[in-house]
Amino acid sequence: MKKIFLYLVLAFMFVACAPSARNGGEVTGVGGSAWGEPTPYGMVLVKRGSFEMGPAKKDSLWGQSQDPRGISVDAFWMDETEITNSKYKQFVFWVRDSIIRERLADPAYGGNEVYKIEEDKDGNPIKPHLNWSKAIPWRNPTEDEARAIESVYRINPITGQKQLDATQMNYRYEVFNQVEASKRKNRLDVTRRELNTDIEPDYDALVMISKDTAFIDEDGRIVRETVSRALQSEYDFLNTYIVNIYPDTTVWINDFDNAYNEPYVRLYFSHPGYNEYPVVGISWEQANAFCAWRTDYLRSALAKGVYVEPYRLPTEAEWEYAARAGKNENQFPWSGDQPMAEKGCFYANFKPDKGDYVKDGNLITSRVGSYSPNEFGLYDMAGNVSEWTSTAYTEANTRVTSDMNPEYTYNAAKEDPYLMKRKIVRGGSWKDVSNFIRSDIRMWEYQNEQRSYIGFRCVRTQIGFARGKK
């Protein structure tokens, strides 16, 4: 009986794998279904295209050289607005709650210390007798929960105010370095590193790799290291990062000497009135941590096996293409070379005149989406806050990158000179004059710096066609 069943299975496999009579044995390809990716929440699709990147005109007044370059970019989703305080708070609170969940199971905070809970007739817990076999000191679970929750807060010794302990808000994540892992020189199979058959494979060759790692020491401080070692497995391309993700609220004082900005320090990130304003005081490193968390947060909500491209910071080329709505003639996200309409209506939040920040209706940042979007449906691509890109800064960016999806990355090691830790920011901000909110102007900042005028938005590479937008 078993043999008959086996023959039937083999026969079925033969029929299923045999060339179809309809195609006469011709290769027709393997079918399959793809997940129709819906429009991600709060994002717009920037379709693939090409444009002349960089300033098209020389400007001796501002020291800008003419340096246009034709490039092409693939389609991607982009946040229609800058990341707001409200959205970034969700990240902070998620990290806070994760710490609390871990501590609920930590014996130091009362977790797992109750051996047995007996209750009286009214349902109140009774402390076990001290001579009870294997008895463990009793603790009220409600008190344990409170202890774990309170552990992530601090009392301001000056004001007596209860505050979230920003020093504990650390997020750990990992990034697989696909670029280095894909290079032929780093292949684990020695015979595949060199395709020239006239060259014998060097089985004794020592391939050295560098990877980033991080840990928290006994004093609770984040220790970051870049280690170099011989290549052993794919895990050598997995970089580990631990980042304190709480915004630096003191930027409002440190960025401006002799100015009364204390209310912004106290309120800008914490007060609900600023919820829909762009988050600031965020470093390039913190922005990347947010992208990693946002990716994991989305994937945890999807069905198992459904793949989505990760959220990330836009490349410099993607950012400029999106800001200019793909048009070579656009110096700004809008048509023309003026930051306001003929009737004096401003197109963006910037500094119109010397000492006059409020001429455009705002003193500092404005609520996201307060001004009209560009033709791609993107808001505040000029002014409000400058925005981090993923691209490392070098004076020779245009000469060292491809003309297809150009990107220059450099993961600076801790011991690298500080100048090698610069990243490109784009778009200008509320404190900049009109020249610096142009879409074709490049600026930079150090990757660990936090400013009152720099924020960010995320992008995600499109997979296939979006529903309704083929």
XYZ file of C-alpha atoms in Angstrom:
470
model
C 0.000 0.000 0.000
C 2.862 2.342 0.903
C 4.535 1.626 -2.456
C 1.344 2.437 -4.348
C 1.041 5.713 -2.467
C 4.677 6.579 -3.248
C 4.162 5.841 -6.949
C 1.106 8.103 -7.006
C 3.089 10.946 -5.397
C 5.949 10.541 -7.889
C 3.505 10.462 -10.755
C 1.863 13.630 -9.559
C 5.236 15.364 -9.250
C 6.161 14.279 -12.771
C 2.928 15.652 -14.199
C 3.229 18.870 -12.219
C 6.839 19.459 -13.303
C 6.413 18.339 -16.883
C 6.289 21.018 -19.628
C 2.757 22.209 -20.212
C 1.128 21.221 -23.453
C -0.028 24.779 -23.812
C 3.467 26.275 -23.990
C 5.061 23.429 -25.902
C 7.973 23.154 -23.491
C 8.985 26.824 -23.816
C 10.301 28.725 -20.824
C 7.500 30.931 -19.514
C 8.869 31.967 -16.139
C 7.888 31.164 -12.584
C 4.718 32.813 -11.392
C 4.168 34.321 -8.013
C 2.212 36.902 -6.125
C 3.571 40.145 -4.748
C 2.237 42.085 -1.810
C 0.531 45.204 -3.093
C 2.107 47.720 -0.756
C -0.444 50.305 0.366
C 0.448 53.947 0.831
C 2.365 54.141 4.130
C 0.674 56.341 6.708
C 1.634 60.003 6.362
C 3.809 59.421 3.301
C 3.615 60.332 -0.375
C 5.092 58.506 -3.327
C 7.950 60.206 -5.132
C 8.139 58.478 -8.501
C 11.472 57.663 -10.094
C 12.986 60.299 -12.318
C 16.039 62.327 -13.244
C 17.116 65.936 -12.820
C 20.118 68.271 -12.746
C 21.370 68.158 -9.164
C 23.153 71.146 -7.632
C 23.239 74.907 -8.304
C 22.672 75.760 -11.974
C 23.928 79.322 -11.608
C 27.051 80.815 -10.093
C 26.485 83.217 -7.218
C 29.559 85.217 -6.242
C 27.643 87.039 -3.484
C 27.149 83.820 -1.522
C 30.255 82.051 -2.816
C 28.293 79.380 -4.672
C 29.789 77.732 -7.728
C 27.883 76.387 -10.711
C 27.934 72.622 -10.398
C 24.893 70.908 -11.964
C 25.039 67.165 -12.536
C 22.537 64.845 -14.183
C 21.424 62.004 -11.895
C 18.535 59.530 -11.636
C 16.763 58.167 -8.563
C 14.364 55.286 -8.040
C 10.891 55.671 -6.570
C 10.506 56.071 -2.827
C 7.980 56.986 -0.173
C 8.656 60.149 1.812
C 7.046 61.641 4.900
C 4.827 64.476 3.772
C 5.933 66.508 6.792
C 8.911 66.596 9.101
C 8.776 64.215 12.069
C 6.819 65.973 14.788
C 7.260 66.092 18.546
C 4.176 63.880 18.819
C 5.609 61.140 16.603
C 8.993 61.267 18.278
C 7.338 61.081 21.700
C 5.829 57.763 20.636
C 9.392 56.504 20.157
C 10.502 57.842 23.550
C 7.489 56.364 25.339
C 8.006 53.004 23.618
C 11.581 52.901 24.944
C 10.337 53.949 28.389
C 7.692 51.205 28.433
C 10.215 48.610 27.231
C 12.476 49.431 30.164
C 9.546 49.108 32.561
C 8.535 45.737 31.086
C 12.050 44.387 31.576
C 12.160 45.610 35.155
C 8.841 44.012 36.009
C 10.648 40.679 35.638
C 13.838 41.862 37.363
C 14.246 40.646 40.998
C 15.896 43.958 41.824
C 12.531 45.605 41.231
C 10.432 42.876 42.806
C 9.906 40.687 39.770
C 9.564 36.921 40.371
C 10.120 37.334 44.119
C 6.665 36.279 45.264
C 6.783 32.525 45.959
C 3.135 32.244 46.903
C 0.352 34.682 47.575
C -2.377 33.643 49.974
C -5.515 35.744 50.339
C -7.911 36.234 53.215
C -11.692 36.062 52.886
C -11.769 39.623 51.573
C -9.232 38.896 48.849
C -6.342 40.714 50.509
C -2.866 39.142 50.188
C -1.487 37.461 53.320
C 2.251 37.578 53.911
C 3.703 34.009 54.054
C 4.965 32.780 57.403
C 8.700 33.301 57.786
C 9.226 29.594 58.578
C 7.378 28.526 55.463
C 9.535 26.162 53.419
C 11.410 27.982 50.632
C 9.681 31.212 51.573
C 10.877 34.323 49.793
C 10.281 37.771 51.280
C 6.792 38.792 50.225
C 6.136 41.849 48.102
C 2.897 43.321 46.931
C 2.728 42.979 43.106
C 1.066 46.386 42.891
C 4.011 47.904 44.741
C 6.429 46.061 42.447
C 4.774 47.535 39.376
C 4.895 50.998 40.882
C 8.578 50.537 41.750
C 9.423 49.547 38.167
C 7.434 52.449 36.733
C 8.876 55.013 39.111
C 12.412 53.833 38.343
C 12.396 55.567 34.941
C 11.519 58.921 36.479
C 13.462 61.392 38.567
C 12.560 64.224 40.894
C 14.127 67.516 39.936
C 16.099 68.482 43.068
C 15.507 72.179 42.428
C 11.841 72.329 41.434
C 10.640 69.056 42.953
C 8.985 68.240 39.611
C 8.685 64.627 38.518
C 10.433 64.120 35.167
C 11.267 61.273 32.835
C 14.908 60.321 33.409
C 16.341 61.126 29.991
C 19.652 59.395 30.757
C 17.908 56.005 30.779
C 16.195 56.367 27.401
C 18.632 54.172 25.470
C 17.625 52.255 22.354
C 19.615 49.289 21.059
C 19.386 48.212 17.431
C 21.354 46.358 14.786
C 22.079 47.150 11.151
C 23.371 44.666 8.601
C 25.995 46.295 6.368
C 24.758 45.036 3.011
C 27.367 47.012 1.067
C 30.417 45.484 2.735
C 28.845 42.024 2.842
C 28.235 42.159 -0.927
C 31.758 43.098 -1.952
C 33.632 40.309 -3.675
C 36.723 40.803 -1.545
C 34.621 39.987 1.545
C 33.029 36.791 0.281
C 33.210 33.871 2.668
C 33.793 31.513 -0.265
C 37.448 32.139 -1.125
C 37.009 30.784 -4.647
C 34.445 33.489 -5.441
C 36.541 36.498 -4.411
C 38.438 36.647 -7.693
C 36.715 35.583 -10.928
C 39.879 35.717 -13.023
C 40.655 32.022 -13.502
C 44.322 32.815 -14.183
C 44.696 33.720 -10.522
C 44.802 30.932 -7.966
C 42.562 31.424 -4.910
C 44.516 32.382 -1.808
C 43.042 30.165 0.869
C 45.327 31.669 3.519
C 44.360 35.268 2.794
C 43.296 37.155 5.898
C 40.299 39.383 5.246
C 39.933 42.084 7.894
C 36.625 43.789 8.533
C 35.532 46.650 10.765
C 32.272 46.590 12.638
C 30.587 48.873 15.124
C 29.546 47.540 18.482
C 28.236 49.034 21.693
C 27.465 48.083 25.278
C 26.495 49.732 28.560
C 29.155 49.608 31.265
C 28.673 49.118 35.000
C 28.153 52.841 35.482
C 25.308 52.882 32.964
C 27.307 54.702 30.293
C 27.118 53.808 26.617
C 30.440 52.536 25.293
C 30.849 52.537 21.510
C 33.666 50.738 19.760
C 34.749 50.019 16.215
C 36.547 46.686 16.203
C 38.698 45.201 13.455
C 39.022 41.450 13.142
C 39.372 38.618 10.667
C 36.247 37.775 8.681
C 34.545 34.669 10.041
C 30.831 34.800 9.254
C 28.007 37.010 8.061
C 27.573 38.234 11.616
C 30.756 40.236 11.146
C 28.713 42.638 9.020
C 26.095 43.140 11.721
C 26.671 46.443 13.499
C 25.248 47.111 16.950
C 24.295 50.577 18.163
C 23.003 51.900 21.462
C 21.762 55.473 21.315
C 20.300 57.727 23.956
C 17.276 58.939 22.046
C 15.937 61.749 24.222
C 16.082 65.138 22.447
C 18.498 67.730 23.779
C 16.047 70.380 24.991
C 18.887 72.717 25.994
C 19.649 73.507 22.348
C 17.440 76.568 22.631
C 19.980 78.084 25.019
C 23.178 76.667 23.576
C 22.374 77.806 20.021
C 21.685 81.409 21.060
C 23.838 83.513 23.357
C 22.178 86.067 25.587
C 18.598 85.234 24.640
C 15.614 84.410 26.839
C 14.763 80.964 25.474
C 14.206 79.113 28.745
C 10.478 78.543 28.027
C 11.394 76.513 24.936
C 13.737 74.378 27.033
C 10.903 73.591 29.419
C 7.993 73.347 27.011
C 8.911 72.770 23.357
C 9.147 68.976 23.564
C 6.922 68.352 26.573
C 3.924 70.678 26.153
C 0.985 69.354 24.049
C 0.718 72.747 22.359
C 3.898 71.914 20.449
C 2.864 68.361 19.516
C 2.516 69.101 15.796
C 5.719 71.131 15.567
C 8.868 69.503 14.125
C 11.042 67.754 16.675
C 14.447 69.405 17.140
C 17.504 68.704 19.254
C 17.885 65.428 17.376
C 21.294 64.280 16.162
C 21.911 62.322 12.981
C 22.547 59.274 15.169
C 19.208 59.690 16.958
C 17.386 60.150 13.654
C 18.818 56.836 12.430
C 17.732 55.146 15.650
C 14.186 56.436 15.070
C 14.220 54.981 11.537
C 15.341 51.592 12.869
C 12.634 51.604 15.555
C 9.970 52.693 13.080
C 10.925 49.796 10.813
C 10.702 47.229 13.606
C 7.456 48.769 14.828
C 5.875 48.347 11.388
C 7.175 44.822 10.830
C 5.842 43.687 14.211
C 2.349 44.632 13.030
C 2.530 42.788 9.700
C 1.877 39.145 8.960
C 4.849 36.846 9.235
C 6.755 36.621 5.965
C 5.631 40.014 4.647
C 8.703 42.053 3.782
C 8.935 45.817 3.652
C 11.932 47.978 2.936
C 13.280 49.716 6.047
C 12.601 53.310 6.944
C 15.724 55.422 6.578
C 16.951 58.949 6.114
C 16.794 60.194 2.514
C 19.972 60.383 0.501
C 21.036 63.873 -0.475
C 19.993 63.197 -4.074
C 16.573 61.886 -3.058
C 15.996 64.878 -0.831
C 16.868 67.441 -3.504
C 14.862 65.638 -6.184
C 11.828 65.551 -3.889
C 12.217 69.178 -2.804
C 12.471 70.480 -6.373
C 9.584 68.244 -7.489
C 11.934 66.804 -10.115
C 12.248 70.113 -11.977
C 15.621 71.493 -13.002
C 14.406 75.089 -13.003
C 13.200 75.015 -9.395
C 15.642 76.586 -6.970
C 12.952 76.281 -4.301
C 10.137 73.757 -3.773
C 7.925 76.198 -5.679
C 8.209 77.835 -9.117
C 10.175 81.034 -9.407
C 13.148 82.369 -7.506
C 11.335 84.362 -4.809
C 10.333 83.072 -1.322
C 6.984 84.871 -1.420
C 4.128 85.631 -3.783
C 3.594 89.041 -5.389
C 1.082 89.991 -2.691
C 3.627 89.256 0.045
C 2.332 85.809 1.012
C 5.268 83.731 2.224
C 5.865 80.239 0.876
C 7.917 79.031 3.853
C 9.024 79.710 7.413
C 12.418 81.446 7.340
C 14.070 84.707 8.428
C 12.821 87.385 5.982
C 14.854 90.336 7.255
C 17.728 91.099 9.604
C 16.363 90.747 13.116
C 12.831 90.189 11.829
C 11.806 86.578 12.332
C 8.062 87.198 12.557
C 7.483 88.835 9.175
C 6.458 85.421 7.824
C 4.092 84.891 10.768
C 6.368 82.800 12.993
C 9.084 83.494 15.519
C 10.646 80.030 15.716
C 9.354 76.833 14.114
C 5.799 76.540 12.828
C 3.288 73.716 12.899
C 4.152 71.260 10.144
C 2.069 71.729 7.024
C 1.373 75.411 7.704
C 2.454 76.349 4.175
C 1.368 74.935 0.825
C 3.033 71.696 -0.334
C 5.130 71.403 -3.469
C 3.903 69.554 -6.559
C 4.854 66.193 -5.024
C 2.630 66.907 -2.009
C 5.534 67.478 0.404
C 5.335 70.180 3.071
C 8.111 72.349 4.524
C 10.853 71.195 2.176
C 12.156 74.747 2.554
C 12.483 76.399 5.940
C 10.904 75.441 9.269
C 13.785 73.089 10.155
C 16.774 71.878 8.197
C 16.723 68.124 7.650
C 19.286 65.388 8.071
C 20.162 63.223 5.083
C 21.972 59.900 5.164
C 24.838 61.268 3.053
C 28.285 61.907 4.510
C 29.802 65.267 3.675
C 32.863 65.706 1.514
C 33.786 68.480 -0.865
C 34.078 65.861 -3.622
C 30.622 64.274 -3.274
C 29.683 64.829 -6.905
C 32.937 63.328 -8.179
C 32.925 60.115 -6.154
C 29.295 58.998 -6.469
C 27.380 57.228 -9.200
C 24.879 59.081 -11.383
C 22.245 56.440 -10.519
C 20.918 56.586 -6.958
C 24.063 58.468 -5.852
C 25.051 58.082 -2.225
C 28.251 58.598 -0.263
C 28.423 56.908 3.123
C 31.138 56.866 5.715
C 30.568 55.213 9.067
C 33.072 57.156 11.131
C 34.823 55.223 13.869
C 35.093 56.690 17.341
C 38.792 57.406 16.862
C 38.343 59.122 13.474
C 39.008 62.862 13.235
C 35.913 64.903 13.991
C 35.891 66.373 10.464
C 35.092 62.911 9.128
C 31.849 62.852 11.095
C 30.015 65.471 9.057
C 26.655 64.709 7.445
C 24.709 66.730 4.903
C 21.637 68.690 5.985
C 19.228 70.276 3.526
C 16.367 72.756 3.286
C 17.364 75.576 5.592
C 15.406 76.549 8.682
C 13.353 79.161 10.477
C 16.541 81.049 11.442
C 18.033 81.159 7.909
C 17.701 83.840 5.245
C 16.136 82.951 1.906
C 19.370 81.918 0.173
C 19.887 79.012 2.557
C 16.401 77.556 2.193
C 17.011 76.860 -1.487
C 16.575 73.247 -2.584
C 19.924 73.115 -4.386
C 22.094 74.361 -1.512
C 24.167 71.894 0.516
C 25.018 72.398 4.187
C 26.486 70.070 6.813
C 26.586 69.361 10.537
C 28.444 66.912 12.772
C 26.540 63.655 13.216
C 26.388 63.902 17.018
C 25.357 67.564 17.115
C 21.855 68.574 18.188
C 20.390 71.884 17.064
C 17.212 73.886 17.602
C 16.889 74.231 13.848
C 17.599 70.686 12.557
C 14.989 67.932 12.309
C 14.364 65.114 9.838
C 11.868 63.075 7.868
C 11.971 59.431 6.746
C 11.846 57.698 3.395
C 11.305 54.098 2.313
C 12.161 52.598 -1.055
C 9.047 51.582 -2.958
C 8.545 47.901 -3.735
C 6.651 47.344 -6.980
C 3.568 49.445 -7.533
C 1.526 51.160 -4.870
C -2.208 50.522 -4.911
C -3.933 52.979 -7.167
C -0.655 54.589 -8.238
C 0.688 52.366 -10.989
